[in-house]
Tab-separated table of C-alpha atoms and ligand atoms in Angstrom:
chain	number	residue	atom	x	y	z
A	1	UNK	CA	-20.195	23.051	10.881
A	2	UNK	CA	-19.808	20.639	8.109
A	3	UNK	CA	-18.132	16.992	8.793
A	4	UNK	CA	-14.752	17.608	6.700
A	5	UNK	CA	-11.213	16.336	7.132
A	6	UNK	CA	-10.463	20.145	7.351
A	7	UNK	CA	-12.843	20.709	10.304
A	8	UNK	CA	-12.045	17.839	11.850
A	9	UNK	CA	-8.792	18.792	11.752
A	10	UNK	CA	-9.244	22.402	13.538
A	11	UNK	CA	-11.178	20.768	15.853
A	12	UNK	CA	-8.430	18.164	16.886
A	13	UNK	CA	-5.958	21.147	16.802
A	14	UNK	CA	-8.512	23.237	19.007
A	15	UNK	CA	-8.591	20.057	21.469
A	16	UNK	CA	-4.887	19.681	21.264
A	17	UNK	CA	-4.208	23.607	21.751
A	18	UNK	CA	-6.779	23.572	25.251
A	19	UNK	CA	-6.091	19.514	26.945
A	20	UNK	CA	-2.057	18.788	25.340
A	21	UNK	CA	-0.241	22.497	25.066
A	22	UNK	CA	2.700	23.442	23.464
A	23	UNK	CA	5.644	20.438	24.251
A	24	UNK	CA	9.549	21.201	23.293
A	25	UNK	CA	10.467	18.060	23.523
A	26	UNK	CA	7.742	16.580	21.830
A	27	UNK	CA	7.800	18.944	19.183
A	28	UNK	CA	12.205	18.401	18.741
A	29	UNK	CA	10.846	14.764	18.192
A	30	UNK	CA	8.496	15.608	15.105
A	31	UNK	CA	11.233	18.116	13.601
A	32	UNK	CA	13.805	15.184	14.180
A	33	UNK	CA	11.114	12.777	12.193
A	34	UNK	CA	10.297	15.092	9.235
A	35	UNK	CA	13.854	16.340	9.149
A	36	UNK	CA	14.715	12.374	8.535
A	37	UNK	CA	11.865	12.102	5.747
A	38	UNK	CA	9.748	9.476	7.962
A	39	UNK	CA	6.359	8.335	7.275
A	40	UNK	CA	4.059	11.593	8.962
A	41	UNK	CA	1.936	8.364	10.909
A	42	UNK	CA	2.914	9.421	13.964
A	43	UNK	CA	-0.200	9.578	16.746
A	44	UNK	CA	-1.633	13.075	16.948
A	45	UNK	CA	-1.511	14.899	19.916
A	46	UNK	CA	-4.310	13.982	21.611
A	47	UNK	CA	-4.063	10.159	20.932
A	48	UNK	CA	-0.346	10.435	22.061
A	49	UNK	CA	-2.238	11.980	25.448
A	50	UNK	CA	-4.398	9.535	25.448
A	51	UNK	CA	-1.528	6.354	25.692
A	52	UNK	CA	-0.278	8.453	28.420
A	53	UNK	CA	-3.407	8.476	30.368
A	54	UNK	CA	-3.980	4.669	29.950
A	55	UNK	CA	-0.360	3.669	31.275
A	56	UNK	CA	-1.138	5.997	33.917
A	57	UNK	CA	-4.805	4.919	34.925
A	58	UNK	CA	-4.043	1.272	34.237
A	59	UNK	CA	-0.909	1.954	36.954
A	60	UNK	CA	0.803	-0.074	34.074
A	61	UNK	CA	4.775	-0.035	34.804
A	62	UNK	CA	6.098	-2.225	31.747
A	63	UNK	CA	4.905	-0.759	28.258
A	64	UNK	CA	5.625	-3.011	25.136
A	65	UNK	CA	5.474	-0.679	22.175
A	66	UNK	CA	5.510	-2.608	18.616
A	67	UNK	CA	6.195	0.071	16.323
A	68	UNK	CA	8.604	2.534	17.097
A	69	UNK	CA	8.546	5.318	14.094
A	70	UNK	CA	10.431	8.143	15.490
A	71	UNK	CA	9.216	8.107	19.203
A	72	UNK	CA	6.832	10.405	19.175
A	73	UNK	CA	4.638	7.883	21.268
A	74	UNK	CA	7.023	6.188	22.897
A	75	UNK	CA	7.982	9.329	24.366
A	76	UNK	CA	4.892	9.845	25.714
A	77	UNK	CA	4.298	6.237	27.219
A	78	UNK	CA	7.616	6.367	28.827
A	79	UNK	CA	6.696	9.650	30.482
A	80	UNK	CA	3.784	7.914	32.078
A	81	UNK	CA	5.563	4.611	33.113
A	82	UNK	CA	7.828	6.834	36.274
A	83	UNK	CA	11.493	6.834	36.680
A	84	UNK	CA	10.822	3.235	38.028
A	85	UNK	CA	9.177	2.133	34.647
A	86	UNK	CA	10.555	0.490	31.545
A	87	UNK	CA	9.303	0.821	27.806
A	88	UNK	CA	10.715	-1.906	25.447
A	89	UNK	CA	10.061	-0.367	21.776
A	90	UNK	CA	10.118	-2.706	18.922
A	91	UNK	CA	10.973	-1.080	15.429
A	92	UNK	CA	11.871	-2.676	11.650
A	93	UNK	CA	13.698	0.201	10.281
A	94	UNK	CA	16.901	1.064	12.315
A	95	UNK	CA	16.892	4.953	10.640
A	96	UNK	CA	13.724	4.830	12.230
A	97	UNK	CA	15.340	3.505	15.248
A	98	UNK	CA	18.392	5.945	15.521
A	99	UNK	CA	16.084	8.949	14.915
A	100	UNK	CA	13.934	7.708	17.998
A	101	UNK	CA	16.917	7.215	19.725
A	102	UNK	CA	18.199	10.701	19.508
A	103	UNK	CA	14.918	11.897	20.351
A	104	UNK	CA	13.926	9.988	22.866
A	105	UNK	CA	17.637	10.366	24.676
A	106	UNK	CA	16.944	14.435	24.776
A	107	UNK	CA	13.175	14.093	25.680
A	108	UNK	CA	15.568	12.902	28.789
A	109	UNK	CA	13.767	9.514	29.063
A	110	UNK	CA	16.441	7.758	27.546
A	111	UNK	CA	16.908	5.482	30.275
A	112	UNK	CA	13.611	4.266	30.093
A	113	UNK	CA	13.249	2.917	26.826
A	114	UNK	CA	15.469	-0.075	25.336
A	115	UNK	CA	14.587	0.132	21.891
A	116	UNK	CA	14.787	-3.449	19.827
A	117	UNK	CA	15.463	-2.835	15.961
A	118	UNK	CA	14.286	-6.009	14.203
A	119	UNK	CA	10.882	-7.186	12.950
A	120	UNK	CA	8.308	-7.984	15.524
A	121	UNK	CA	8.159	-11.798	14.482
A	122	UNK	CA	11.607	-12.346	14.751
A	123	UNK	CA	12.156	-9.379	18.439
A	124	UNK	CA	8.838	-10.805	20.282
A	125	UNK	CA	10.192	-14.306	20.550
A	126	UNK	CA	12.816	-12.717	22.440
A	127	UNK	CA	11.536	-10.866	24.909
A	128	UNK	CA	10.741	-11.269	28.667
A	129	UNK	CA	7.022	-11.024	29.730
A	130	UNK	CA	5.382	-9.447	32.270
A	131	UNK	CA	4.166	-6.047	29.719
A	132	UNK	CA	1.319	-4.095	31.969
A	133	UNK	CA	0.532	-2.374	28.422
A	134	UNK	CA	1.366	-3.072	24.657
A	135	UNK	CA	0.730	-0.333	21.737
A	136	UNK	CA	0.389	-2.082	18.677
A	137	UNK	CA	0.891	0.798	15.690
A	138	UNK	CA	3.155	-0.981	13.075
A	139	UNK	CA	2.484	-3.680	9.924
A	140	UNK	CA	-0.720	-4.045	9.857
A	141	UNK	CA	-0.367	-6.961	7.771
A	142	UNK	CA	1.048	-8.870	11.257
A	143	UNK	CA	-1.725	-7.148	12.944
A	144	UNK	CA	-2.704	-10.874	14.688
A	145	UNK	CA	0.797	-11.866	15.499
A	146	UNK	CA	1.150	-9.093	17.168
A	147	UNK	CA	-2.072	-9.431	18.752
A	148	UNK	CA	-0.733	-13.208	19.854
A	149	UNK	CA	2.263	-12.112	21.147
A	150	UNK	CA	0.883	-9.053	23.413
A	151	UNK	CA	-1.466	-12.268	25.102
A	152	UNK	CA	1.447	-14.306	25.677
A	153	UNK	CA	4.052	-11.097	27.012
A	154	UNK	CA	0.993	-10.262	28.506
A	155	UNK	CA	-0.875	-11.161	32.007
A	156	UNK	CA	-4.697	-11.097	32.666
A	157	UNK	CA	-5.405	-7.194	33.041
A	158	UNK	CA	-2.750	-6.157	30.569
A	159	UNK	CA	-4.064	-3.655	27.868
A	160	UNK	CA	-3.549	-3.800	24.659
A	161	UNK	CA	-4.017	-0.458	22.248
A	162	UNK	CA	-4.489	-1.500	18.581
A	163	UNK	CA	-3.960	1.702	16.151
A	164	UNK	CA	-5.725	2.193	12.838
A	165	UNK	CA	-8.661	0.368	13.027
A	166	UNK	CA	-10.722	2.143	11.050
A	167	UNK	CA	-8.720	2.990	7.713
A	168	UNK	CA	-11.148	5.739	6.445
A	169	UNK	CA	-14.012	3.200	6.720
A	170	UNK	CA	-12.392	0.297	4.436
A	171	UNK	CA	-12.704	-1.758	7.302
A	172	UNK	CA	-15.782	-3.044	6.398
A	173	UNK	CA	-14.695	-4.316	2.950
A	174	UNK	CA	-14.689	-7.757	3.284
A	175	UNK	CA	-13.515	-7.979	-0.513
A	176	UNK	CA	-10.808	-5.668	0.061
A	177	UNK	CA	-7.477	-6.408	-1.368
A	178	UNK	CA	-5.534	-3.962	0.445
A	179	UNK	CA	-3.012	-5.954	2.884
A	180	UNK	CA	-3.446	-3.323	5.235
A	181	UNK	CA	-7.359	-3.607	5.208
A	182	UNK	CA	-7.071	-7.148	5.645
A	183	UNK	CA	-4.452	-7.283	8.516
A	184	UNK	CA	-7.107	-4.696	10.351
A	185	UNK	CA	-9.949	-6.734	9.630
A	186	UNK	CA	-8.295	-9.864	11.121
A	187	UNK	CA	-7.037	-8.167	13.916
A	188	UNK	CA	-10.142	-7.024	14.771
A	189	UNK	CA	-11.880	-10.103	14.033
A	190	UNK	CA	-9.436	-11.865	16.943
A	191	UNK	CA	-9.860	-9.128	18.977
A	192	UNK	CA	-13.934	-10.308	18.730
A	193	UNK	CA	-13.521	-13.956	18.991
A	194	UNK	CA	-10.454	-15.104	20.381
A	195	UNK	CA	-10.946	-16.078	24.284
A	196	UNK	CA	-7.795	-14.637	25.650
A	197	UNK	CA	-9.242	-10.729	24.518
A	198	UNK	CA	-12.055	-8.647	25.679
A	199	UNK	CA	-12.286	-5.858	23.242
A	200	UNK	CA	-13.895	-2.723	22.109
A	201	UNK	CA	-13.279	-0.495	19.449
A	202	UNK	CA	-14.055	4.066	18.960
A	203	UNK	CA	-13.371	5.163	15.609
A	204	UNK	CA	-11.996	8.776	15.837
A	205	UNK	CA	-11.855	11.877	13.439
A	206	UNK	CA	-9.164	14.116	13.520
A	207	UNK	CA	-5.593	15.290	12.367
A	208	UNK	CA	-5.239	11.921	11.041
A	209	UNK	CA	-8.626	11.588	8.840
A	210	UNK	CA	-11.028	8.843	9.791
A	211	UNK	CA	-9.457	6.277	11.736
A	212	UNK	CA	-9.614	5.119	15.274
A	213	UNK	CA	-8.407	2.267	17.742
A	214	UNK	CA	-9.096	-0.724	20.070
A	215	UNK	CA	-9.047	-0.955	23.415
A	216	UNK	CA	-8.357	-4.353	24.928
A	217	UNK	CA	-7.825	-6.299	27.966
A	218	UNK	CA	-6.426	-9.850	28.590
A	219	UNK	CA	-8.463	-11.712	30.298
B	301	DHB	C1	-0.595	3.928	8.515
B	301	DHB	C2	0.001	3.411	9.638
B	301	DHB	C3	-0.215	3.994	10.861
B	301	DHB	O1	0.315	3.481	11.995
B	301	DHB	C4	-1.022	5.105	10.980
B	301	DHB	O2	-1.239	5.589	12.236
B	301	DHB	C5	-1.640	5.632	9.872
B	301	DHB	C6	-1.422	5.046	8.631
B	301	DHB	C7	-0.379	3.267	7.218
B	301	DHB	O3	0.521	2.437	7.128
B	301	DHB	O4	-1.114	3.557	6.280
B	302	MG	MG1	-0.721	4.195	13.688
């Protein structure tokens, strides 16, 4: 086979199709998103899986999400948290929000998941600690506030999932103007040297091009 976007996209559909499996309510909640015109940046499938099996394998109970879209992944991490669990969702765009909402509500894990419309800088401030697990997938511009603020919601064993760390390889443009290119590079750069992280980092092909995440714990 030849490394394209195309074949890496079969091949993520292939690994969806055998490991995820067809998902009505997951699938209501990317009709409800492209129905409302909203940014197709949702995780794929098998990354969506993936925060899922980390909540679950971590035994994490209280999920910070910063980034809500249309709650694709939220819906996913609040599956994984138990009827005992709580997600608080942090999203920017309230459309965004009351599309999540909706979806979210008839994934029937509405009472799960407090959503918090507002930007991150000004919703973090506010919020109680104690997260078991933040997803980071929003600006990356405020890609190390967010970082900050998952250390101090945080406790020593709480992991943190960065998306889009590797931007179709820009990352390693240290010239780059591109805000989001430069938000990525910092975040990873205090994911590398600030004391509070131990990090690591998989770039991914897929669905969603060339791209990837980090995988961190507080320490
Ligand atoms: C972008 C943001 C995302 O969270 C994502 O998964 C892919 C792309 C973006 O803003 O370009
Ligand atoms: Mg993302």
């Amino acid at each position: 086979m030849e490394s394209t976007p195309a074949a890496w996209s079969e091949a993520d559909s292939f690994l969806a199709e055998t490991l995820v499996g067809p998902d009505a309510e997951l699938e209501a909640a990317l009709t409800a998103q492209r129905a409302a015109s909203l940014p197709e940046i949702e995780v794929a499938p098998v990354a969506g899986k993936l925060l899922n099996l980390l909540v679950r394998i971590s035994g994490a109970r209280r999920v910070l999400e910063i980034g809500t879209l249309g709650g694709y992944s939220t819906i996913w991490l609040a599956r994984a948290v138990g009827s005992e669990g709580r997600v608080v969702t942090v999203e920017a765009e309230s459309e965004n929000a009351a599309v999540a909402r909706a979806s979210i509500d008839a994934a029937g894990v509405g009472d799960r998941v407090d959503i918090r419309v507002g930007r991150g800088a000004d919703v973090l401030p506010t919020l109680v600690g104690g997260f078991d697990l933040v997803f980071i997938d929003a600006d990356k511009e405020s890609n190390t506030i967010y970082l900050d603020w998952a250390a101090k919601l945080g406790h020593p064993g709480t992991v943190i999932v960065l998306d889009n760390i590797g931007r179709e390889g820009e990352i390693v443009r240290d010239d780059s103007d591109d805000p989001k290119v430069i938000g990525t590079r910092e975040g990873l750069r205090m994911l590398g040297e600030d004391a509070r992280f131990d990090a690591t980092a998989l770039q991914t092909v897929g669905a969603k091009g060339w791209d990837g995440f980090a995988i961190a714990v507080v320490v």
